[in-house]
Short mmCIF file of C-alpha atoms and ligand atoms in Angstrom, two decimals:
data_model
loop_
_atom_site.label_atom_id
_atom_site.label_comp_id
_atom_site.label_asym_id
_atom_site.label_seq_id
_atom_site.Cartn_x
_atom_site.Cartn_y
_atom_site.Cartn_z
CA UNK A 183 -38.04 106.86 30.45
CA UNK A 184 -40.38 107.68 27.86
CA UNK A 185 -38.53 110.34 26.03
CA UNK A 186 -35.19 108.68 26.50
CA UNK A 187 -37.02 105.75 24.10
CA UNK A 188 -37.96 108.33 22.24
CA UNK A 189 -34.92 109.94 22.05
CA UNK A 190 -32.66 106.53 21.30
CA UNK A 191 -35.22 105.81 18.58
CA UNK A 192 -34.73 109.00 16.88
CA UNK A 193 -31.00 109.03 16.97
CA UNK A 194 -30.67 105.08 15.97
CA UNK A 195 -33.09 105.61 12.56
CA UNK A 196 -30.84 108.78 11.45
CA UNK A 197 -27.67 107.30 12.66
CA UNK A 198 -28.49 103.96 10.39
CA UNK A 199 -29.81 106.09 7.82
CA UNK A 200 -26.68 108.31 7.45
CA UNK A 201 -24.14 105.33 7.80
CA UNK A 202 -21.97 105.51 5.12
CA UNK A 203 -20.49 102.31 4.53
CA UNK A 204 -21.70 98.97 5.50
CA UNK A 205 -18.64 98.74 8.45
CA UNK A 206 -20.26 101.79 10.13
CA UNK A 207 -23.64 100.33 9.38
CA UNK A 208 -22.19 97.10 11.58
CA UNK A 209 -20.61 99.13 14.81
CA UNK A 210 -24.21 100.78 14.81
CA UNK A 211 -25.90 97.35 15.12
CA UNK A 212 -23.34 96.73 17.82
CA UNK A 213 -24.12 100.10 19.69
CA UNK A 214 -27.61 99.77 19.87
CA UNK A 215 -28.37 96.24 19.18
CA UNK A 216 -25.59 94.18 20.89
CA UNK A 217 -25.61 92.30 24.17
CA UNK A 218 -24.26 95.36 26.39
CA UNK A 219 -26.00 97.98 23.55
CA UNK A 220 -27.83 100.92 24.29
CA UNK A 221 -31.44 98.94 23.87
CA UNK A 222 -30.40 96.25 26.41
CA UNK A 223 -28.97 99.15 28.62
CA UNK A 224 -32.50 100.60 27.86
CA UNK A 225 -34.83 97.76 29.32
CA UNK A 226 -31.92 97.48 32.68
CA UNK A 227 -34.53 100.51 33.61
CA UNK A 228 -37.53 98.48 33.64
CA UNK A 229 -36.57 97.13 37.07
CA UNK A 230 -36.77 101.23 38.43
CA UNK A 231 -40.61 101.31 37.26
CA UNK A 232 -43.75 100.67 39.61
CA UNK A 233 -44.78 97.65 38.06
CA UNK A 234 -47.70 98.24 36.43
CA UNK A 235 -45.86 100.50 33.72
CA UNK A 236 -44.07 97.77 32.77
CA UNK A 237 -45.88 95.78 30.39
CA UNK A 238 -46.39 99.20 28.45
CA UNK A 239 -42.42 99.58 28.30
CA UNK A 240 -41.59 96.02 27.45
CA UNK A 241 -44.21 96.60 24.88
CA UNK A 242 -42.61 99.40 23.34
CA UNK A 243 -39.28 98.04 23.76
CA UNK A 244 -40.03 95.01 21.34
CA UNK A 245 -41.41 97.32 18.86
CA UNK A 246 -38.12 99.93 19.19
CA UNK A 247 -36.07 96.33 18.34
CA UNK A 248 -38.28 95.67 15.26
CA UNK A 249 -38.11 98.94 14.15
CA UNK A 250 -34.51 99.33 14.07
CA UNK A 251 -33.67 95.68 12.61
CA UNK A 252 -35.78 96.68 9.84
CA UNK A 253 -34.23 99.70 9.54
CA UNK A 254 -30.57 97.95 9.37
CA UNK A 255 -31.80 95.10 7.18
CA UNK A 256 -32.81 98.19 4.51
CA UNK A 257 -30.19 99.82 4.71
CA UNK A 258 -27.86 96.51 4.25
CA UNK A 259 -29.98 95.45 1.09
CA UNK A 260 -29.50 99.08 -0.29
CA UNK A 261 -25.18 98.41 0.12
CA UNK A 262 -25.83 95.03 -1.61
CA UNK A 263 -27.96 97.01 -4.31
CA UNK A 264 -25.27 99.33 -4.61
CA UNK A 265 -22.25 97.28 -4.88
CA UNK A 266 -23.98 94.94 -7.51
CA UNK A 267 -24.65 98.03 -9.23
CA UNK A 268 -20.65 99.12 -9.07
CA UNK A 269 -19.40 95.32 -10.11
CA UNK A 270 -20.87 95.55 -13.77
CA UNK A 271 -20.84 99.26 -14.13
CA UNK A 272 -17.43 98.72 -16.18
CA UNK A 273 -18.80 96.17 -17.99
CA UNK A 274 -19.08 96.49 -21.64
CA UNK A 275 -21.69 94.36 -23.47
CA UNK A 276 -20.38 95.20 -26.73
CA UNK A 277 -17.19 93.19 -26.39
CA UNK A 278 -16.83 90.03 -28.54
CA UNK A 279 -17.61 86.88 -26.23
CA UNK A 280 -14.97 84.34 -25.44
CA UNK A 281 -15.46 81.87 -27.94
CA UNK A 282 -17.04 78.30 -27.04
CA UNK A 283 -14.76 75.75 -29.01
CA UNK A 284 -16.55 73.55 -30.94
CA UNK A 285 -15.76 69.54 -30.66
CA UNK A 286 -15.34 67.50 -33.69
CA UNK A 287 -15.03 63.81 -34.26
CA UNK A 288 -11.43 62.04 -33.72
CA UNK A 289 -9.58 61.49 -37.09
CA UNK A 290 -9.72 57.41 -36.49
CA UNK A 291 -13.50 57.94 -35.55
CA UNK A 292 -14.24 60.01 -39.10
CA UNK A 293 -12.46 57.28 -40.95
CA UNK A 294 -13.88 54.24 -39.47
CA UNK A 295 -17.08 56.01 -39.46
CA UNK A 296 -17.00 56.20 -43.05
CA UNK A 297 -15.27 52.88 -43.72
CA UNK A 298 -18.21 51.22 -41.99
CA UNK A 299 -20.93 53.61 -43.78
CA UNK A 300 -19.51 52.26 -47.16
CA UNK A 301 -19.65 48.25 -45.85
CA UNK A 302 -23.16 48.56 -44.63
CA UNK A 303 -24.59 49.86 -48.17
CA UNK A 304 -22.89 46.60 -49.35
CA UNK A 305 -25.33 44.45 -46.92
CA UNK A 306 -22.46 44.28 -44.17
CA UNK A 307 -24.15 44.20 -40.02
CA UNK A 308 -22.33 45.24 -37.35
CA UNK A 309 -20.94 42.69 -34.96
CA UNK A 310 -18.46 42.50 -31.89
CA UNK A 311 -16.63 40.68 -29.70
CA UNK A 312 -14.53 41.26 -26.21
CA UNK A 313 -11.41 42.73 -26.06
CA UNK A 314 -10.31 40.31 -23.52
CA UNK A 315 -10.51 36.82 -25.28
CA UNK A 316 -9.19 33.17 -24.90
CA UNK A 317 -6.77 31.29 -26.94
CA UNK A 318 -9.23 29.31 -28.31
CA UNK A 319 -11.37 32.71 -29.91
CA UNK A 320 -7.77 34.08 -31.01
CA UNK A 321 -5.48 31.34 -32.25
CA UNK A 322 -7.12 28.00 -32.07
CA UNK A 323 -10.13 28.21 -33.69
CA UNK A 324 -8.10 30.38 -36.48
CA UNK A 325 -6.48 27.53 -37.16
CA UNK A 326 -2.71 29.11 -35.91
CA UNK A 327 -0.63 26.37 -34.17
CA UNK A 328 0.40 26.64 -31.32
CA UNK A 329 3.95 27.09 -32.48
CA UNK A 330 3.19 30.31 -34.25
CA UNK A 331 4.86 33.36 -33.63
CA UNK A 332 1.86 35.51 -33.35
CA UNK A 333 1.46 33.25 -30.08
CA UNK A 334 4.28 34.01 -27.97
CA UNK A 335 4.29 35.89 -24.80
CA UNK A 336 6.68 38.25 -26.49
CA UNK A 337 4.08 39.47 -28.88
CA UNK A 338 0.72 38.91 -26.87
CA UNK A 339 -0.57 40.26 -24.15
CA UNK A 340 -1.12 37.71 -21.82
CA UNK A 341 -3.48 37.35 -18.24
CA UNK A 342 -2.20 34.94 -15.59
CA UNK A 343 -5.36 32.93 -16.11
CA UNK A 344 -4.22 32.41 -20.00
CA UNK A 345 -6.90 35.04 -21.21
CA UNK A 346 -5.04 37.60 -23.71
CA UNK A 347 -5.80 41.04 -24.95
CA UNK A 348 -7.23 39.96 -28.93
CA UNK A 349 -4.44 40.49 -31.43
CA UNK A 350 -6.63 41.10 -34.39
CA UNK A 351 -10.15 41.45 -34.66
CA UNK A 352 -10.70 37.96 -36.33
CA UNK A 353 -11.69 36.49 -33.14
CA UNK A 354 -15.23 38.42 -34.41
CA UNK A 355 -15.52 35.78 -37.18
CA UNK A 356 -14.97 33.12 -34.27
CA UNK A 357 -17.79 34.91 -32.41
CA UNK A 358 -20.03 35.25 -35.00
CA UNK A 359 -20.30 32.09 -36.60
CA UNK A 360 -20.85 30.69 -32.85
CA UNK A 361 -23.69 32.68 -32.80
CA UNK A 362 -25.35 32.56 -36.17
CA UNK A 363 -25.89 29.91 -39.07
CA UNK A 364 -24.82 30.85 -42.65
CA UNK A 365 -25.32 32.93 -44.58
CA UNK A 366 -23.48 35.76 -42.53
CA UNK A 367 -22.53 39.43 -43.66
CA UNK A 368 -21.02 41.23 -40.83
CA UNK A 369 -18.44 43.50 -40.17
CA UNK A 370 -16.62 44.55 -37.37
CA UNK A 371 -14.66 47.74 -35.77
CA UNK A 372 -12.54 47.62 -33.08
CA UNK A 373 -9.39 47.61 -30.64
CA UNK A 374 -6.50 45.01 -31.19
CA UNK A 375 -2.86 44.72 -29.22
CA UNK A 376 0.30 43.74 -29.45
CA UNK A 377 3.43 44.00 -27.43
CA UNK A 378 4.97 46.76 -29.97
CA UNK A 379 7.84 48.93 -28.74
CA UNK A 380 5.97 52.45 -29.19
CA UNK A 381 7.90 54.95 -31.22
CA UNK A 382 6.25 57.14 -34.19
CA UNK A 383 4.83 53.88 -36.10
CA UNK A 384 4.18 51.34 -33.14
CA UNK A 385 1.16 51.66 -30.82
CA UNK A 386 0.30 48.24 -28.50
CA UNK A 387 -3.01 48.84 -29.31
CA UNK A 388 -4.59 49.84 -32.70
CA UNK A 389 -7.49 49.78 -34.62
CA UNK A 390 -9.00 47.36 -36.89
CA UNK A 391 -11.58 46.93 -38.93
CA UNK A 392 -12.92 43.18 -39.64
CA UNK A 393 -15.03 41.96 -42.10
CA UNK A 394 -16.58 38.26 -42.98
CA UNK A 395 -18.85 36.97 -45.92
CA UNK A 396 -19.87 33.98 -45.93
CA UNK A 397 -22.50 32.37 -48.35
CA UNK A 398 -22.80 29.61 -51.28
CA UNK A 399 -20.79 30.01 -53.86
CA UNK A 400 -18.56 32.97 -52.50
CA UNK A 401 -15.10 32.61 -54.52
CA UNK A 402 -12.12 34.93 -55.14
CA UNK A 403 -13.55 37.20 -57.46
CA UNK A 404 -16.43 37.99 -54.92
CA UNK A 405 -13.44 39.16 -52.39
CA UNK A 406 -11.60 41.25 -55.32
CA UNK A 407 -14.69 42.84 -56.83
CA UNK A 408 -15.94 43.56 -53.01
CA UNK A 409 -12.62 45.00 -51.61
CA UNK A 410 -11.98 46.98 -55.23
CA UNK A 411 -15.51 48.61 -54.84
CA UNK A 412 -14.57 49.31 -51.19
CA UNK A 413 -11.49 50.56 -51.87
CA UNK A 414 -12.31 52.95 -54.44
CA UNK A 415 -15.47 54.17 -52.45
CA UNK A 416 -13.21 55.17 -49.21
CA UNK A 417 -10.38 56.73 -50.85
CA UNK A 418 -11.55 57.91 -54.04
CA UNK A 419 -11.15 56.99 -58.45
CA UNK A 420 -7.89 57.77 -58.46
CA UNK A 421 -6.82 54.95 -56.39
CA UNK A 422 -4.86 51.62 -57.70
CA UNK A 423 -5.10 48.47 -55.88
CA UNK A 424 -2.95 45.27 -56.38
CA UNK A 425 -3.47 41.99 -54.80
CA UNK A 426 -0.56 40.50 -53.66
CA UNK A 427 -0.39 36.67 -52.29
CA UNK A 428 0.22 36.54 -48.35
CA UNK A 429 0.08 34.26 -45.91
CA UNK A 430 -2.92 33.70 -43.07
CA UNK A 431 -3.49 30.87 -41.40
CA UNK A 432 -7.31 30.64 -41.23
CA UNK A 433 -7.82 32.25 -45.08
CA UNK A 434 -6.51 30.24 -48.27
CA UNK A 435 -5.37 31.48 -50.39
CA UNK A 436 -4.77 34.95 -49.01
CA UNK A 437 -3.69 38.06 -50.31
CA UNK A 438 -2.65 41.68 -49.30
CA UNK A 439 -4.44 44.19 -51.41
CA UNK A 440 -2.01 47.59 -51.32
CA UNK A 441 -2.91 51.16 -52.52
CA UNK A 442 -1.65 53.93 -54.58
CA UNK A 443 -2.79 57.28 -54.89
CA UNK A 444 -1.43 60.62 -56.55
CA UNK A 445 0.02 62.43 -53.75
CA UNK A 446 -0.46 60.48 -51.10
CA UNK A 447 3.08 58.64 -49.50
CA UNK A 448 4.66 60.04 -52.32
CA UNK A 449 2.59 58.05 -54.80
CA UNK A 450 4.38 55.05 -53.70
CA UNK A 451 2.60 51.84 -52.79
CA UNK A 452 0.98 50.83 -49.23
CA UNK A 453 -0.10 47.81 -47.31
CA UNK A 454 -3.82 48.35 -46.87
CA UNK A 455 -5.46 45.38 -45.64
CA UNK A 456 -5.15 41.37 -45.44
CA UNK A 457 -7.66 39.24 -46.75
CA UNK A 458 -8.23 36.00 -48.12
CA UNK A 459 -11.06 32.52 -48.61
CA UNK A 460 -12.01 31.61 -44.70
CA UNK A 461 -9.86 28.11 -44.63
CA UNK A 462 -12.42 25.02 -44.48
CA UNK A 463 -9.92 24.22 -40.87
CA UNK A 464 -11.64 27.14 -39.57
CA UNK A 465 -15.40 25.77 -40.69
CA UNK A 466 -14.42 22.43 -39.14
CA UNK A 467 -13.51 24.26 -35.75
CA UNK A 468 -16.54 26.35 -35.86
CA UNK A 469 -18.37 22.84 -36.62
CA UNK A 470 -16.60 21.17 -33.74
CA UNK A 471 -17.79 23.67 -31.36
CA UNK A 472 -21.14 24.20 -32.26
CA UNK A 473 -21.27 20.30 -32.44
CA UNK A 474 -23.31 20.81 -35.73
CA UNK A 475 -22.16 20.68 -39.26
CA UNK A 476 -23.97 24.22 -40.02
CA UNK A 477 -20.50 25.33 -41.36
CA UNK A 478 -19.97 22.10 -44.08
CA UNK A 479 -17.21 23.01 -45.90
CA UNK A 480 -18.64 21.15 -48.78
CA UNK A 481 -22.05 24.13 -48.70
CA UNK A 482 -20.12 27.08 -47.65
CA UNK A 483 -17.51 29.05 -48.52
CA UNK A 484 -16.53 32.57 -47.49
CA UNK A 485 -14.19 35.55 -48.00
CA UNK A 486 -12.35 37.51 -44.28
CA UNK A 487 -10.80 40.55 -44.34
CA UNK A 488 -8.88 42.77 -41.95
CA UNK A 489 -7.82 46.26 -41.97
CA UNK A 490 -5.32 48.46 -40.33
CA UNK A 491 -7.05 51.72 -39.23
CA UNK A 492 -3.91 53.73 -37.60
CA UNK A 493 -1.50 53.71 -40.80
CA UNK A 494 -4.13 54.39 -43.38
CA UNK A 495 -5.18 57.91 -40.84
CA UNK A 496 -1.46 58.90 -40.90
CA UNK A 497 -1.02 58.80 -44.47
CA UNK A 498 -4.37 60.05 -45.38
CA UNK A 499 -4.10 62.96 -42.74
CA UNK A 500 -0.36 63.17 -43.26
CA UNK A 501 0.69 62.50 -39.81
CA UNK A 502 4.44 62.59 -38.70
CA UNK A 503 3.62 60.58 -35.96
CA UNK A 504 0.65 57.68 -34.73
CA UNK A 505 0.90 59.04 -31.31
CA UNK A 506 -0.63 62.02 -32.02
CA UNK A 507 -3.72 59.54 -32.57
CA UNK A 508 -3.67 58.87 -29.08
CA UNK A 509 -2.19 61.57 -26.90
CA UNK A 510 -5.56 64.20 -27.04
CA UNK A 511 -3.76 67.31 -27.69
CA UNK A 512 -6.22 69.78 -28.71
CA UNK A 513 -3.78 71.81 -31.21
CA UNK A 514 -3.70 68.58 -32.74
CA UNK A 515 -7.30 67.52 -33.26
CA UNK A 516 -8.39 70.86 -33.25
CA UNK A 517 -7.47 70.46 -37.20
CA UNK A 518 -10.13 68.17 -37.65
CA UNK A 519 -12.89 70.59 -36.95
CA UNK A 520 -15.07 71.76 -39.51
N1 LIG B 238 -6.22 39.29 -38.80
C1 LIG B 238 -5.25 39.63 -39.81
C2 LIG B 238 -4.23 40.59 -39.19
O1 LIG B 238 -4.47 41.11 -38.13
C3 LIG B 238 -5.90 40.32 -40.99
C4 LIG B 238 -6.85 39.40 -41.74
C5 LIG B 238 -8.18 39.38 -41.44
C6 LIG B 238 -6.38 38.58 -42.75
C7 LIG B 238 -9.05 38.56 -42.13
C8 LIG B 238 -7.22 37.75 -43.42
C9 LIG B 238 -8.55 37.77 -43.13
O2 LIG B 238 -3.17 40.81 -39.75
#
């Protein structure tokens, strides 16, 4: 029994050594190493030996098992050596890598971004309010009667429960005079909706950006000098204004201050923002509410503004089209990368 060990042995290690390909490598593992293999056929003999030359055998069996698991486990790592060798041989580190696209900020972000830079040099905080608001924030306390257009469920987004999606960002000057006694300097980014059909103008939700002043003595030329300086700093010298009167219901009097600029909409004139003196009915509601009279109408006065984000990003970016705004095509804002 002796030299048949020894023979097996020596045939297994050159058998394993010369196998060429890892399949051959695995029919040898079978042949000697498997359930009905030659080792297992191997230690069947034990039972034809006197007994005390067993222990030696069994012995020298476990080592002849050791040995040749080694000897496949080498030869396996040298076929995974070998074929991680072949899978980059081709591989040529010279070639240019594929490029990593850079991510730049959203046209609307960029502009509002720099809208709000410009504001906050003037002494303007940041303030906000929910998107999700109540009559009372929206209409009410704007002094809009209940009759108004603005109000009606054609127009407004309106929850069973009577909340409503905030039609204009005003709702922020609600908010913030709740919050804070006078003086107040705050502006205010942010989303606003309306029940627009959407074609290539018409979004149901949009972008505005709010603003409030209010202090002693604040008057109209405080709101034109403001807005001019504001205007001039976001889209450049060469820009005209004119103030036209307009109609709000919570500023009086109110205005709409358009723009004009050398190649821009065909140097024709555009609506740029609404604005106007808050309305002393607004004070009173705040007043009301608060159930103080830190608002008094006869102390205070204060200037509101509200601007369209969307419209001003088409015509400054010369878009055919607000939905690209919205619709995250990556040819699209691609552009915007610098
Ligand atoms: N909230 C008005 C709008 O959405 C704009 C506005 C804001 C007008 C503040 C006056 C003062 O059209």
């Amino acid at each position: 029994m002796d030299q048949d060990f020894q023979d097996l042995k020596g045939t297994a290690l050159r058998e394993i050594d010369e196998a060429p390909e890892v399949i051959e490598l695995d029919k040898l593992r079978v042949k000697y190493l498997g359930r009905t293999g030659l080792v297992s056929k191997l230690s069947e003999g034990m039972k034809d030996l006197p007994k005390e030359e067993r222990p030696r055998m069994g012995k020298l069996l476990n080592e002849l098992r050791t040995t040749l698991n080694s000897a496949f486990e080498t030869k396996n790592d040298f076929f995974s050596a070998r074929a991680d060798i072949s899978a980059v041989q081709d591989l040529d580190e010279t070639l240019p890598a594929t490029p990593l696209r850079i991510g730049a900020l959203h046209p609307l972000t960029r502009l509002q971004d720099r809208a709000v830079q410009i504001l906050r040099r003037l002494g303007f905080a940041l303030a906000s309010g929910p998107d999700i608001e109540t009559e009372w924030h929206c209409f009410d306390a704007l002094n809009t009667p209940p009759d108004h257009p603005a109000r009606n469920e054609s127009d407004t987004f309106y929850f069973p429960d009577g909340h409503l999606l905030r039609t204009h960002t005003s709702t922020v000057q609600i908010r913030t005079m709740l919050a804070q006694t006078p003086p107040v300097r705050v502006i205010s980014p942010g989303a606003a909706y309306r029940r627009d059909e959407i074609d290539a103008t018409h979004l149901s939700q949009f972008n505005q950006l709010e603003g409030l002043y209010v202090s002693k003595g604040v008057s109209v030329p405080d709101l034109k000098g403001t807005l001019e300086y504001f205007v001039r700093e976001l889209l450049g010298s060469t820009v005209e204004t004119r103030m036209r009167p307009h109609f709000f219901p919570f500023t009086e009097p109110s205005y709409e201050i358009d723009v004009r600029m050398p190649g821009v909409n065909a140097g024709r004139w555009m609506e740029l923002l609404g604005c106007g003196m808050v309305d002393p009915a607004v004070f009173e509601q705040i007043n009301e509410r608060r159930g103080d009279n830190a608002y008094d109408p006869e102390v205070w006065t204060g200037f509101a503004f509200g601007m369209g984000l969307d419209r001003l990003a088409m015509t400054l970016f010369n878009l055919p089209d607000i939905r690209l705004l919205i619709e995250n095509d990556q040819r699209f804002l691609a552009q915007f990368a610098s």
